[in-house]
Amino acid sequence: MSRKLALAVAQMGPVHLADGRKKVVGRLLEMLKEAKARSADFVVFPELALTTFFPRYWMSQEEAVAKYFEKSMPNPDVQPLFDAAKAAGIGFYLGYAEIAKDGHHYNTAIIVDKSGAIAGKYRKIHLPGHSHHIESAPFQHLEKKFFEVGNLGFPVVETMGAKIGMCICNDRRWPETWRVMGLQSAELGVLGYNTPSVNIHWPEPVHLRMQSHLLSLQAAAYQNAMWVAAAGKCGAEDGFHMIGGSAIVQPSGEIAAQAVTEGDEVIFANIDLALGDTFRQHVFNFAKHRRPEHYGLITERVGAGPPLPPVTE
Ligand code: CDV
């Protein structure tokens, strides 16, 4: 029996250094309105949606906190989004920089349900980049300086009639992320991202940035029998370009909807959560086919090491 969720992904064009929270939230509200016009139940917004992608700039932690971190959620800047979503009866996923009550710093996302309550929170685990200044790089990627590794695991939240797994950006490239969600019976995995078009470590052709992004989403969806929805912030933020390609992927791994611009753009799919059931019952029937007794290295080793000695009988 089909179980429908009207799903919108709200891609954002660039947010410049000069753009204040009020202006940014105004753009989110516009897209929420569009999602409402299409009778959406749930909208996915990007990673660090309220500001420019500030980890590209070298600065002190204090300066970053003062300018770019949210001290509470919701706060007066973001309250209009909570209010409008509640009035419209739409839930949403939103990424932002969080300074927690205990003073720790995280790259965070929340799921807010249709009543305006925070139903789930995730703090980014696979932080890319570096913590030192790289002189030779065209820009920095300082997530390891500004954020701590998340401490909430990969949550799967039961809300709006769906089991929704949460992750952020770089997490999508790691199969462990998705399998941990899959083992909690997630039916939909959601994420926001900011993916620079230029790789600061090697001259990666730009088309590969899009290819590895979509490949990660499609493989994750298929191998874990779940829908995947990814919302990017993209285009050139003060001259620093990021890829678009926000997408909704179905459990077959096929793309159901994909953004075609590098601006604010809402994509939509009336998804059937039951579509994953066939895969869960057959090829990816975990209970029947997984062999965790042979997967020990996944949790024992962090980096690659020597091959294990051969087993002889
Ligand atoms: N914000 C990110 O996590 N960006 C990474 C980049 C650095 C590769 C990503 O995976 O898209």
PDB file of C-alpha atoms and ligand atoms in Angstrom:
ATOM      1  CA  MET A   1       0.000   0.000   0.000  1.00  0.00           C
ATOM      2  CA  SER A   2       1.420   3.370  -0.939  1.00  0.00           C
ATOM      3  CA  ARG A   3       2.331   5.927   1.718  1.00  0.00           C
ATOM      4  CA  LYS A   4       2.760   9.381   0.274  1.00  0.00           C
ATOM      5  CA  LEU A   5       4.906  12.274   1.501  1.00  0.00           C
ATOM      6  CA  ALA A   6       4.848  15.473  -0.524  1.00  0.00           C
ATOM      7  CA  LEU A   7       8.534  16.359  -0.482  1.00  0.00           C
ATOM      8  CA  ALA A   8      10.158  19.626  -1.526  1.00  0.00           C
ATOM      9  CA  VAL A   9      13.859  20.446  -1.696  1.00  0.00           C
ATOM     10  CA  ALA A  10      14.642  24.157  -1.542  1.00  0.00           C
ATOM     11  CA  GLN A  11      17.980  24.829  -3.185  1.00  0.00           C
ATOM     12  CA  MET A  12      19.548  28.199  -2.393  1.00  0.00           C
ATOM     13  CA  GLY A  13      21.586  30.404  -4.663  1.00  0.00           C
ATOM     14  CA  PRO A  14      24.538  32.255  -3.138  1.00  0.00           C
ATOM     15  CA  VAL A  15      24.463  33.984   0.244  1.00  0.00           C
ATOM     16  CA  HIS A  16      27.046  36.769   0.217  1.00  0.00           C
ATOM     17  CA  LEU A  17      29.029  38.114   3.165  1.00  0.00           C
ATOM     18  CA  ALA A  18      26.911  41.259   3.094  1.00  0.00           C
ATOM     19  CA  ASP A  19      23.595  39.375   3.282  1.00  0.00           C
ATOM     20  CA  GLY A  20      22.035  39.563   6.750  1.00  0.00           C
ATOM     21  CA  ARG A  21      19.934  36.823   8.373  1.00  0.00           C
ATOM     22  CA  LYS A  22      16.712  38.782   7.719  1.00  0.00           C
ATOM     23  CA  LYS A  23      17.271  38.802   3.976  1.00  0.00           C
ATOM     24  CA  VAL A  24      18.231  35.119   3.947  1.00  0.00           C
ATOM     25  CA  VAL A  25      15.214  34.071   6.023  1.00  0.00           C
ATOM     26  CA  GLY A  26      13.058  36.122   3.619  1.00  0.00           C
ATOM     27  CA  ARG A  27      14.319  33.916   0.776  1.00  0.00           C
ATOM     28  CA  LEU A  28      13.563  30.763   2.779  1.00  0.00           C
ATOM     29  CA  LEU A  29      10.047  32.068   3.418  1.00  0.00           C
ATOM     30  CA  GLU A  30       9.509  32.631  -0.319  1.00  0.00           C
ATOM     31  CA  MET A  31      10.499  29.049  -1.051  1.00  0.00           C
ATOM     32  CA  LEU A  32       8.328  27.771   1.793  1.00  0.00           C
ATOM     33  CA  LYS A  33       5.417  29.612   0.153  1.00  0.00           C
ATOM     34  CA  GLU A  34       6.159  27.912  -3.141  1.00  0.00           C
ATOM     35  CA  ALA A  35       6.344  24.535  -1.409  1.00  0.00           C
ATOM     36  CA  LYS A  36       2.988  25.249   0.244  1.00  0.00           C
ATOM     37  CA  ALA A  37       1.462  26.079  -3.146  1.00  0.00           C
ATOM     38  CA  ARG A  38       2.478  22.575  -4.212  1.00  0.00           C
ATOM     39  CA  SER A  39       0.939  21.092  -1.018  1.00  0.00           C
ATOM     40  CA  ALA A  40       4.298  19.976   0.368  1.00  0.00           C
ATOM     41  CA  ASP A  41       4.458  18.187   3.717  1.00  0.00           C
ATOM     42  CA  PHE A  42       8.188  18.679   4.213  1.00  0.00           C
ATOM     43  CA  VAL A  43      10.894  20.981   2.825  1.00  0.00           C
ATOM     44  CA  VAL A  44      14.638  20.356   2.930  1.00  0.00           C
ATOM     45  CA  PHE A  45      16.846  23.477   3.144  1.00  0.00           C
ATOM     46  CA  PRO A  46      20.682  23.467   2.774  1.00  0.00           C
ATOM     47  CA  GLU A  47      23.634  23.103   5.169  1.00  0.00           C
ATOM     48  CA  LEU A  48      24.614  26.371   6.935  1.00  0.00           C
ATOM     49  CA  ALA A  49      21.604  27.917   5.222  1.00  0.00           C
ATOM     50  CA  LEU A  50      21.521  31.167   7.185  1.00  0.00           C
ATOM     51  CA  THR A  51      24.949  32.522   6.208  1.00  0.00           C
ATOM     52  CA  THR A  52      27.590  32.414   3.533  1.00  0.00           C
ATOM     53  CA  PHE A  53      29.782  29.273   3.631  1.00  0.00           C
ATOM     54  CA  PHE A  54      32.096  30.962   6.143  1.00  0.00           C
ATOM     55  CA  PRO A  55      34.591  28.060   6.643  1.00  0.00           C
ATOM     56  CA  ARG A  56      36.237  29.285   3.431  1.00  0.00           C
ATOM     57  CA  TYR A  57      37.587  32.324   5.325  1.00  0.00           C
ATOM     58  CA  TRP A  58      40.472  32.360   7.810  1.00  0.00           C
ATOM     59  CA  MET A  59      39.397  34.065  11.044  1.00  0.00           C
ATOM     60  CA  SER A  60      39.471  33.443  14.779  1.00  0.00           C
ATOM     61  CA  GLN A  61      36.906  31.170  16.407  1.00  0.00           C
ATOM     62  CA  GLU A  62      35.594  34.198  18.336  1.00  0.00           C
ATOM     63  CA  GLU A  63      34.967  36.136  15.128  1.00  0.00           C
ATOM     64  CA  ALA A  64      33.281  33.129  13.519  1.00  0.00           C
ATOM     65  CA  VAL A  65      31.040  32.636  16.554  1.00  0.00           C
ATOM     66  CA  ALA A  66      30.107  36.295  16.722  1.00  0.00           C
ATOM     67  CA  LYS A  67      29.165  36.521  13.048  1.00  0.00           C
ATOM     68  CA  TYR A  68      27.988  33.115  11.948  1.00  0.00           C
ATOM     69  CA  PHE A  69      26.844  30.887  14.842  1.00  0.00           C
ATOM     70  CA  GLU A  70      23.290  30.681  16.222  1.00  0.00           C
ATOM     71  CA  LYS A  71      23.168  30.938  20.013  1.00  0.00           C
ATOM     72  CA  SER A  72      19.652  29.506  20.215  1.00  0.00           C
ATOM     73  CA  MET A  73      17.151  27.899  17.860  1.00  0.00           C
ATOM     74  CA  PRO A  74      14.710  29.258  17.047  1.00  0.00           C
ATOM     75  CA  ASN A  75      15.969  32.782  17.629  1.00  0.00           C
ATOM     76  CA  PRO A  76      14.284  36.044  16.642  1.00  0.00           C
ATOM     77  CA  ASP A  77      15.880  35.998  13.149  1.00  0.00           C
ATOM     78  CA  VAL A  78      14.631  32.493  12.364  1.00  0.00           C
ATOM     79  CA  GLN A  79      11.305  32.623  14.273  1.00  0.00           C
ATOM     80  CA  PRO A  80       9.389  33.856  11.168  1.00  0.00           C
ATOM     81  CA  LEU A  81      10.326  30.632   9.378  1.00  0.00           C
ATOM     82  CA  PHE A  82       9.102  28.513  12.294  1.00  0.00           C
ATOM     83  CA  ASP A  83       5.875  30.545  12.429  1.00  0.00           C
ATOM     84  CA  ALA A  84       5.198  30.395   8.695  1.00  0.00           C
ATOM     85  CA  ALA A  85       5.909  26.664   8.520  1.00  0.00           C
ATOM     86  CA  LYS A  86       3.567  25.986  11.435  1.00  0.00           C
ATOM     87  CA  ALA A  87       0.835  28.135   9.874  1.00  0.00           C
ATOM     88  CA  ALA A  88       1.272  26.312   6.570  1.00  0.00           C
ATOM     89  CA  GLY A  89       1.424  22.885   8.242  1.00  0.00           C
ATOM     90  CA  ILE A  90       4.809  22.103   6.667  1.00  0.00           C
ATOM     91  CA  GLY A  91       7.804  20.495   8.354  1.00  0.00           C
ATOM     92  CA  PHE A  92      11.371  21.416   7.415  1.00  0.00           C
ATOM     93  CA  TYR A  93      15.061  20.462   7.687  1.00  0.00           C
ATOM     94  CA  LEU A  94      17.451  23.388   8.232  1.00  0.00           C
ATOM     95  CA  GLY A  95      21.235  23.540   8.587  1.00  0.00           C
ATOM     96  CA  TYR A  96      23.040  26.145  10.699  1.00  0.00           C
ATOM     97  CA  ALA A  97      26.172  26.721  12.801  1.00  0.00           C
ATOM     98  CA  GLU A  98      25.330  25.939  16.426  1.00  0.00           C
ATOM     99  CA  ILE A  99      26.989  27.062  19.607  1.00  0.00           C
ATOM    100  CA  ALA A 100      25.530  24.694  22.178  1.00  0.00           C
ATOM    101  CA  LYS A 101      24.556  25.659  25.727  1.00  0.00           C
ATOM    102  CA  ASP A 102      27.737  23.960  26.984  1.00  0.00           C
ATOM    103  CA  GLY A 103      29.844  26.128  24.652  1.00  0.00           C
ATOM    104  CA  HIS A 104      30.659  23.449  22.052  1.00  0.00           C
ATOM    105  CA  HIS A 105      30.516  24.255  18.330  1.00  0.00           C
ATOM    106  CA  TYR A 106      28.775  22.139  15.743  1.00  0.00           C
ATOM    107  CA  ASN A 107      27.689  22.126  12.118  1.00  0.00           C
ATOM    108  CA  THR A 108      24.069  21.238  12.876  1.00  0.00           C
ATOM    109  CA  ALA A 109      20.768  20.449  11.207  1.00  0.00           C
ATOM    110  CA  ILE A 110      17.304  20.187  12.716  1.00  0.00           C
ATOM    111  CA  ILE A 111      14.011  18.735  11.610  1.00  0.00           C
ATOM    112  CA  VAL A 112      11.030  20.835  12.631  1.00  0.00           C
ATOM    113  CA  ASP A 113       7.666  19.081  12.473  1.00  0.00           C
ATOM    114  CA  LYS A 114       4.345  20.486  11.254  1.00  0.00           C
ATOM    115  CA  SER A 115       3.500  21.803  14.726  1.00  0.00           C
ATOM    116  CA  GLY A 116       6.679  23.919  14.779  1.00  0.00           C
ATOM    117  CA  ALA A 117       8.453  21.670  17.308  1.00  0.00           C
ATOM    118  CA  ILE A 118      12.051  20.512  16.831  1.00  0.00           C
ATOM    119  CA  ALA A 119      11.611  16.773  16.252  1.00  0.00           C
ATOM    120  CA  GLY A 120      15.227  15.897  15.476  1.00  0.00           C
ATOM    121  CA  LYS A 121      18.749  17.265  15.620  1.00  0.00           C
ATOM    122  CA  TYR A 122      21.969  16.114  13.948  1.00  0.00           C
ATOM    123  CA  ARG A 123      25.528  17.401  14.376  1.00  0.00           C
ATOM    124  CA  LYS A 124      27.853  16.765  11.423  1.00  0.00           C
ATOM    125  CA  ILE A 125      30.205  13.844  11.967  1.00  0.00           C
ATOM    126  CA  HIS A 126      32.397  13.666   8.830  1.00  0.00           C
ATOM    127  CA  LEU A 127      33.942  17.129   8.958  1.00  0.00           C
ATOM    128  CA  PRO A 128      36.019  17.770   5.823  1.00  0.00           C
ATOM    129  CA  GLY A 129      38.899  20.196   5.375  1.00  0.00           C
ATOM    130  CA  HIS A 130      41.609  21.297   7.796  1.00  0.00           C
ATOM    131  CA  SER A 131      42.194  23.395  10.900  1.00  0.00           C
ATOM    132  CA  HIS A 132      45.344  25.295   9.855  1.00  0.00           C
ATOM    133  CA  HIS A 133      45.765  28.062   7.291  1.00  0.00           C
ATOM    134  CA  ILE A 134      46.813  26.754   3.855  1.00  0.00           C
ATOM    135  CA  GLU A 135      48.713  29.630   2.254  1.00  0.00           C
ATOM    136  CA  SER A 136      48.720  28.173  -1.257  1.00  0.00           C
ATOM    137  CA  ALA A 137      44.982  27.364  -1.393  1.00  0.00           C
ATOM    138  CA  PRO A 138      42.613  29.645  -3.358  1.00  0.00           C
ATOM    139  CA  PHE A 139      40.325  29.555  -0.299  1.00  0.00           C
ATOM    140  CA  GLN A 140      40.208  27.675   2.977  1.00  0.00           C
ATOM    141  CA  HIS A 141      37.990  24.828   4.150  1.00  0.00           C
ATOM    142  CA  LEU A 142      38.111  25.264   7.917  1.00  0.00           C
ATOM    143  CA  GLU A 143      35.370  22.974   9.153  1.00  0.00           C
ATOM    144  CA  LYS A 144      37.911  21.149  11.338  1.00  0.00           C
ATOM    145  CA  LYS A 145      38.823  24.488  12.965  1.00  0.00           C
ATOM    146  CA  PHE A 146      35.351  25.894  13.555  1.00  0.00           C
ATOM    147  CA  PHE A 147      33.368  22.728  14.360  1.00  0.00           C
ATOM    148  CA  GLU A 148      33.694  19.732  16.650  1.00  0.00           C
ATOM    149  CA  VAL A 149      32.727  16.222  15.550  1.00  0.00           C
ATOM    150  CA  GLY A 150      29.035  15.711  16.179  1.00  0.00           C
ATOM    151  CA  ASN A 151      27.925  13.731  19.228  1.00  0.00           C
ATOM    152  CA  LEU A 152      24.415  12.651  18.270  1.00  0.00           C
ATOM    153  CA  GLY A 153      25.114   9.733  15.915  1.00  0.00           C
ATOM    154  CA  PHE A 154      23.025   9.492  12.736  1.00  0.00           C
ATOM    155  CA  PRO A 155      19.487   9.921  14.055  1.00  0.00           C
ATOM    156  CA  VAL A 156      16.388   8.566  12.362  1.00  0.00           C
ATOM    157  CA  VAL A 157      13.382  10.595  13.372  1.00  0.00           C
ATOM    158  CA  GLU A 158       9.803   9.289  13.183  1.00  0.00           C
ATOM    159  CA  THR A 159       7.782  12.286  12.139  1.00  0.00           C
ATOM    160  CA  MET A 160       5.211  13.282   9.522  1.00  0.00           C
ATOM    161  CA  GLY A 161       4.430   9.598   8.986  1.00  0.00           C
ATOM    162  CA  ALA A 162       7.983   8.815   7.856  1.00  0.00           C
ATOM    163  CA  LYS A 163      11.243   7.508   9.283  1.00  0.00           C
ATOM    164  CA  ILE A 164      13.712  10.242   8.315  1.00  0.00           C
ATOM    165  CA  GLY A 165      17.492   9.891   8.660  1.00  0.00           C
ATOM    166  CA  MET A 166      19.648  12.987   8.974  1.00  0.00           C
ATOM    167  CA  CYS A 167      23.150  13.844   7.768  1.00  0.00           C
ATOM    168  CA  ILE A 168      25.030  16.838   6.347  1.00  0.00           C
ATOM    169  CA  CYS A 169      27.042  17.372   3.149  1.00  0.00           C
ATOM    170  CA  ASN A 170      30.318  15.402   3.325  1.00  0.00           C
ATOM    171  CA  ASP A 171      28.523  12.633   5.266  1.00  0.00           C
ATOM    172  CA  ARG A 172      26.816  11.661   2.000  1.00  0.00           C
ATOM    173  CA  ARG A 173      30.117  10.376   0.598  1.00  0.00           C
ATOM    174  CA  TRP A 174      30.532   7.803   3.395  1.00  0.00           C
ATOM    175  CA  PRO A 175      28.587   4.510   3.095  1.00  0.00           C
ATOM    176  CA  GLU A 176      28.716   4.112   6.882  1.00  0.00           C
ATOM    177  CA  THR A 177      26.399   7.119   7.231  1.00  0.00           C
ATOM    178  CA  TRP A 178      23.670   5.514   5.196  1.00  0.00           C
ATOM    179  CA  ARG A 179      24.015   1.982   6.527  1.00  0.00           C
ATOM    180  CA  VAL A 180      23.600   3.267  10.088  1.00  0.00           C
ATOM    181  CA  MET A 181      20.384   4.947   8.933  1.00  0.00           C
ATOM    182  CA  GLY A 182      19.335   1.862   6.990  1.00  0.00           C
ATOM    183  CA  LEU A 183      19.771  -0.287  10.083  1.00  0.00           C
ATOM    184  CA  GLN A 184      17.240   1.986  11.790  1.00  0.00           C
ATOM    185  CA  SER A 185      14.786   1.332   8.935  1.00  0.00           C
ATOM    186  CA  ALA A 186      15.055   4.862   7.532  1.00  0.00           C
ATOM    187  CA  GLU A 187      12.718   5.420   4.588  1.00  0.00           C
ATOM    188  CA  LEU A 188      14.103   8.818   3.643  1.00  0.00           C
ATOM    189  CA  GLY A 189      17.538  10.350   4.238  1.00  0.00           C
ATOM    190  CA  VAL A 190      17.878  14.142   4.098  1.00  0.00           C
ATOM    191  CA  LEU A 191      20.864  16.465   3.877  1.00  0.00           C
ATOM    192  CA  GLY A 192      21.996  19.939   3.031  1.00  0.00           C
ATOM    193  CA  TYR A 193      25.314  20.690   1.353  1.00  0.00           C
ATOM    194  CA  ASN A 194      27.799  23.364   0.249  1.00  0.00           C
ATOM    195  CA  THR A 195      30.177  21.807  -2.288  1.00  0.00           C
ATOM    196  CA  PRO A 196      32.826  24.117  -3.749  1.00  0.00           C
ATOM    197  CA  SER A 197      33.376  23.577  -7.492  1.00  0.00           C
ATOM    198  CA  VAL A 198      37.125  23.829  -6.970  1.00  0.00           C
ATOM    199  CA  ASN A 199      38.960  21.135  -5.051  1.00  0.00           C
ATOM    200  CA  ILE A 200      41.685  22.914  -3.075  1.00  0.00           C
ATOM    201  CA  HIS A 201      43.819  19.753  -2.805  1.00  0.00           C
ATOM    202  CA  TRP A 202      44.175  18.695  -6.469  1.00  0.00           C
ATOM    203  CA  PRO A 203      43.034  19.990  -9.894  1.00  0.00           C
ATOM    204  CA  GLU A 204      39.864  17.900  -9.984  1.00  0.00           C
ATOM    205  CA  PRO A 205      37.837  18.487 -13.172  1.00  0.00           C
ATOM    206  CA  VAL A 206      34.672  20.374 -12.202  1.00  0.00           C
ATOM    207  CA  HIS A 207      32.347  17.798 -13.779  1.00  0.00           C
ATOM    208  CA  LEU A 208      33.630  15.205 -11.315  1.00  0.00           C
ATOM    209  CA  ARG A 209      32.331  17.286  -8.417  1.00  0.00           C
ATOM    210  CA  MET A 210      28.789  16.859  -9.739  1.00  0.00           C
ATOM    211  CA  GLN A 211      29.402  13.234 -10.666  1.00  0.00           C
ATOM    212  CA  SER A 212      30.642  12.231  -7.174  1.00  0.00           C
ATOM    213  CA  HIS A 213      27.778  14.169  -5.556  1.00  0.00           C
ATOM    214  CA  LEU A 214      25.045  12.404  -7.553  1.00  0.00           C
ATOM    215  CA  LEU A 215      26.834   9.052  -7.457  1.00  0.00           C
ATOM    216  CA  SER A 216      26.923   9.208  -3.642  1.00  0.00           C
ATOM    217  CA  LEU A 217      23.205  10.024  -3.387  1.00  0.00           C
ATOM    218  CA  GLN A 218      22.163   7.370  -5.891  1.00  0.00           C
ATOM    219  CA  ALA A 219      24.321   4.605  -4.404  1.00  0.00           C
ATOM    220  CA  ALA A 220      23.129   5.462  -0.885  1.00  0.00           C
ATOM    221  CA  ALA A 221      19.474   5.356  -1.924  1.00  0.00           C
ATOM    222  CA  TYR A 222      19.781   2.036  -3.752  1.00  0.00           C
ATOM    223  CA  GLN A 223      21.999   0.220  -1.247  1.00  0.00           C
ATOM    224  CA  ASN A 224      19.800   1.212   1.689  1.00  0.00           C
ATOM    225  CA  ALA A 225      16.400   1.031   0.010  1.00  0.00           C
ATOM    226  CA  MET A 226      15.505   4.587   0.936  1.00  0.00           C
ATOM    227  CA  TRP A 227      14.597   7.891  -0.625  1.00  0.00           C
ATOM    228  CA  VAL A 228      17.301  10.573  -0.456  1.00  0.00           C
ATOM    229  CA  ALA A 229      16.715  14.333  -0.620  1.00  0.00           C
ATOM    230  CA  ALA A 230      19.662  16.733  -0.906  1.00  0.00           C
ATOM    231  CA  ALA A 231      19.491  20.542  -0.861  1.00  0.00           C
ATOM    232  CA  GLY A 232      22.516  22.549  -1.964  1.00  0.00           C
ATOM    233  CA  LYS A 233      23.595  26.138  -1.507  1.00  0.00           C
ATOM    234  CA  CYS A 234      25.252  26.984  -4.793  1.00  0.00           C
ATOM    235  CA  GLY A 235      26.398  29.513  -7.347  1.00  0.00           C
ATOM    236  CA  ALA A 236      29.140  32.033  -6.622  1.00  0.00           C
ATOM    237  CA  GLU A 237      29.241  33.400  -3.064  1.00  0.00           C
ATOM    238  CA  ASP A 238      31.397  36.530  -3.373  1.00  0.00           C
ATOM    239  CA  GLY A 239      33.195  34.857  -6.285  1.00  0.00           C
ATOM    240  CA  PHE A 240      33.545  31.382  -4.722  1.00  0.00           C
ATOM    241  CA  HIS A 241      31.513  28.987  -6.829  1.00  0.00           C
ATOM    242  CA  MET A 242      29.656  25.941  -5.502  1.00  0.00           C
ATOM    243  CA  ILE A 243      27.830  23.217  -7.446  1.00  0.00           C
ATOM    244  CA  GLY A 244      24.043  22.991  -7.707  1.00  0.00           C
ATOM    245  CA  GLY A 245      22.406  19.663  -8.483  1.00  0.00           C
ATOM    246  CA  SER A 246      19.948  19.491  -5.574  1.00  0.00           C
ATOM    247  CA  ALA A 247      18.085  16.247  -6.029  1.00  0.00           C
ATOM    248  CA  ILE A 248      15.465  13.773  -4.892  1.00  0.00           C
ATOM    249  CA  VAL A 249      16.521  10.165  -5.482  1.00  0.00           C
ATOM    250  CA  GLN A 250      14.257   7.138  -5.233  1.00  0.00           C
ATOM    251  CA  PRO A 251      15.125   3.773  -3.644  1.00  0.00           C
ATOM    252  CA  SER A 252      15.931   2.335  -7.078  1.00  0.00           C
ATOM    253  CA  GLY A 253      18.779   4.869  -7.263  1.00  0.00           C
ATOM    254  CA  GLU A 254      17.039   6.796 -10.045  1.00  0.00           C
ATOM    255  CA  ILE A 255      16.781  10.575  -9.825  1.00  0.00           C
ATOM    256  CA  ALA A 256      13.142  11.622  -9.384  1.00  0.00           C
ATOM    257  CA  ALA A 257      13.774  15.391  -9.472  1.00  0.00           C
ATOM    258  CA  GLN A 258      16.837  17.592  -9.920  1.00  0.00           C
ATOM    259  CA  ALA A 259      17.420  21.336  -9.819  1.00  0.00           C
ATOM    260  CA  VAL A 260      18.390  22.883 -13.137  1.00  0.00           C
ATOM    261  CA  THR A 261      19.597  26.303 -11.952  1.00  0.00           C
ATOM    262  CA  GLU A 262      22.209  27.616  -9.538  1.00  0.00           C
ATOM    263  CA  GLY A 263      19.735  29.882  -7.792  1.00  0.00           C
ATOM    264  CA  ASP A 264      16.872  29.629  -5.316  1.00  0.00           C
ATOM    265  CA  GLU A 265      14.819  26.786  -6.758  1.00  0.00           C
ATOM    266  CA  VAL A 266      12.216  24.460  -5.296  1.00  0.00           C
ATOM    267  CA  ILE A 267      12.053  20.930  -6.655  1.00  0.00           C
ATOM    268  CA  PHE A 268       9.259  18.594  -5.714  1.00  0.00           C
ATOM    269  CA  ALA A 269       8.210  14.935  -5.704  1.00  0.00           C
ATOM    270  CA  ASN A 270       5.141  13.311  -4.210  1.00  0.00           C
ATOM    271  CA  ILE A 271       7.140  10.367  -2.919  1.00  0.00           C
ATOM    272  CA  ASP A 272       5.812   6.918  -2.039  1.00  0.00           C
ATOM    273  CA  LEU A 273       7.654   5.803   1.093  1.00  0.00           C
ATOM    274  CA  ALA A 274       6.553   2.217   0.395  1.00  0.00           C
ATOM    275  CA  LEU A 275       8.677   2.123  -2.747  1.00  0.00           C
ATOM    276  CA  GLY A 276      11.635   0.963  -0.635  1.00  0.00           C
ATOM    277  CA  ASP A 277       9.714  -2.062   0.688  1.00  0.00           C
ATOM    278  CA  THR A 278      10.438  -4.288  -2.314  1.00  0.00           C
ATOM    279  CA  PHE A 279      14.165  -3.657  -1.989  1.00  0.00           C
ATOM    280  CA  ARG A 280      14.038  -4.133   1.806  1.00  0.00           C
ATOM    281  CA  GLN A 281      12.209  -7.444   1.386  1.00  0.00           C
ATOM    282  CA  HIS A 282      14.488  -8.899  -1.280  1.00  0.00           C
ATOM    283  CA  VAL A 283      17.959  -7.807  -2.424  1.00  0.00           C
ATOM    284  CA  PHE A 284      18.565  -5.634   0.664  1.00  0.00           C
ATOM    285  CA  ASN A 285      16.761  -7.747   3.231  1.00  0.00           C
ATOM    286  CA  PHE A 286      19.352  -6.943   5.898  1.00  0.00           C
ATOM    287  CA  ALA A 287      18.157  -9.539   8.435  1.00  0.00           C
ATOM    288  CA  LYS A 288      18.473 -12.276   5.852  1.00  0.00           C
ATOM    289  CA  HIS A 289      21.653 -11.367   4.002  1.00  0.00           C
ATOM    290  CA  ARG A 290      24.004  -9.177   6.076  1.00  0.00           C
ATOM    291  CA  ARG A 291      27.076 -10.867   7.581  1.00  0.00           C
ATOM    292  CA  PRO A 292      28.277  -8.547  10.373  1.00  0.00           C
ATOM    293  CA  GLU A 293      30.664 -11.238  11.647  1.00  0.00           C
ATOM    294  CA  HIS A 294      32.777 -10.329   8.588  1.00  0.00           C
ATOM    295  CA  TYR A 295      32.484  -6.551   8.938  1.00  0.00           C
ATOM    296  CA  GLY A 296      34.560  -6.098  12.100  1.00  0.00           C
ATOM    297  CA  LEU A 297      37.235  -3.959  10.440  1.00  0.00           C
ATOM    298  CA  ILE A 298      34.672  -1.255   9.746  1.00  0.00           C
ATOM    299  CA  THR A 299      34.513  -0.349  13.421  1.00  0.00           C
ATOM    300  CA  GLU A 300      37.981  -1.588  14.468  1.00  0.00           C
ATOM    301  CA  ARG A 301      40.066   0.356  11.925  1.00  0.00           C
ATOM    302  CA  VAL A 302      39.899   4.039  11.064  1.00  0.00           C
ATOM    303  CA  GLY A 303      42.524   4.185   8.291  1.00  0.00           C
ATOM    304  CA  ALA A 304      43.468   1.455   5.848  1.00  0.00           C
ATOM    305  CA  GLY A 305      46.010  -1.041   7.184  1.00  0.00           C
ATOM    306  CA  PRO A 306      47.652  -4.265   6.054  1.00  0.00           C
ATOM    307  CA  PRO A 307      45.529  -7.172   4.815  1.00  0.00           C
ATOM    308  CA  LEU A 308      44.401  -9.599   7.492  1.00  0.00           C
ATOM    309  CA  PRO A 309      46.287 -12.914   7.593  1.00  0.00           C
ATOM    310  CA  PRO A 310      44.561 -15.542   5.436  1.00  0.00           C
ATOM    311  CA  VAL A 311      42.198 -17.908   7.186  1.00  0.00           C
ATOM    312  CA  THR A 312      43.190 -21.516   6.642  1.00  0.00           C
ATOM    313  CA  GLU A 313      41.178 -24.555   7.618  1.00  0.00           C
TER     314      GLU A 313
HETATM  315  N1  CDV B   1      30.570  21.306   3.213  1.00  0.00           N
HETATM  316  C1  CDV B   1      31.157  20.145   2.852  1.00  0.00           C
HETATM  317  O1  CDV B   1      31.136  19.178   3.615  1.00  0.00           O
HETATM  318  N2  CDV B   1      31.751  20.108   1.651  1.00  0.00           N
HETATM  319  C2  CDV B   1      32.460  18.954   1.147  1.00  0.00           C
HETATM  320  C3  CDV B   1      33.588  19.375   0.253  1.00  0.00           C
HETATM  321  C4  CDV B   1      34.710  19.953   0.987  1.00  0.00           C
HETATM  322  C5  CDV B   1      34.111  18.227  -0.577  1.00  0.00           C
HETATM  323  C6  CDV B   1      31.535  18.022   0.376  1.00  0.00           C
HETATM  324  O2  CDV B   1      31.589  16.825   0.634  1.00  0.00           O
HETATM  325  O3  CDV B   1      30.817  18.478  -0.492  1.00  0.00           O
END
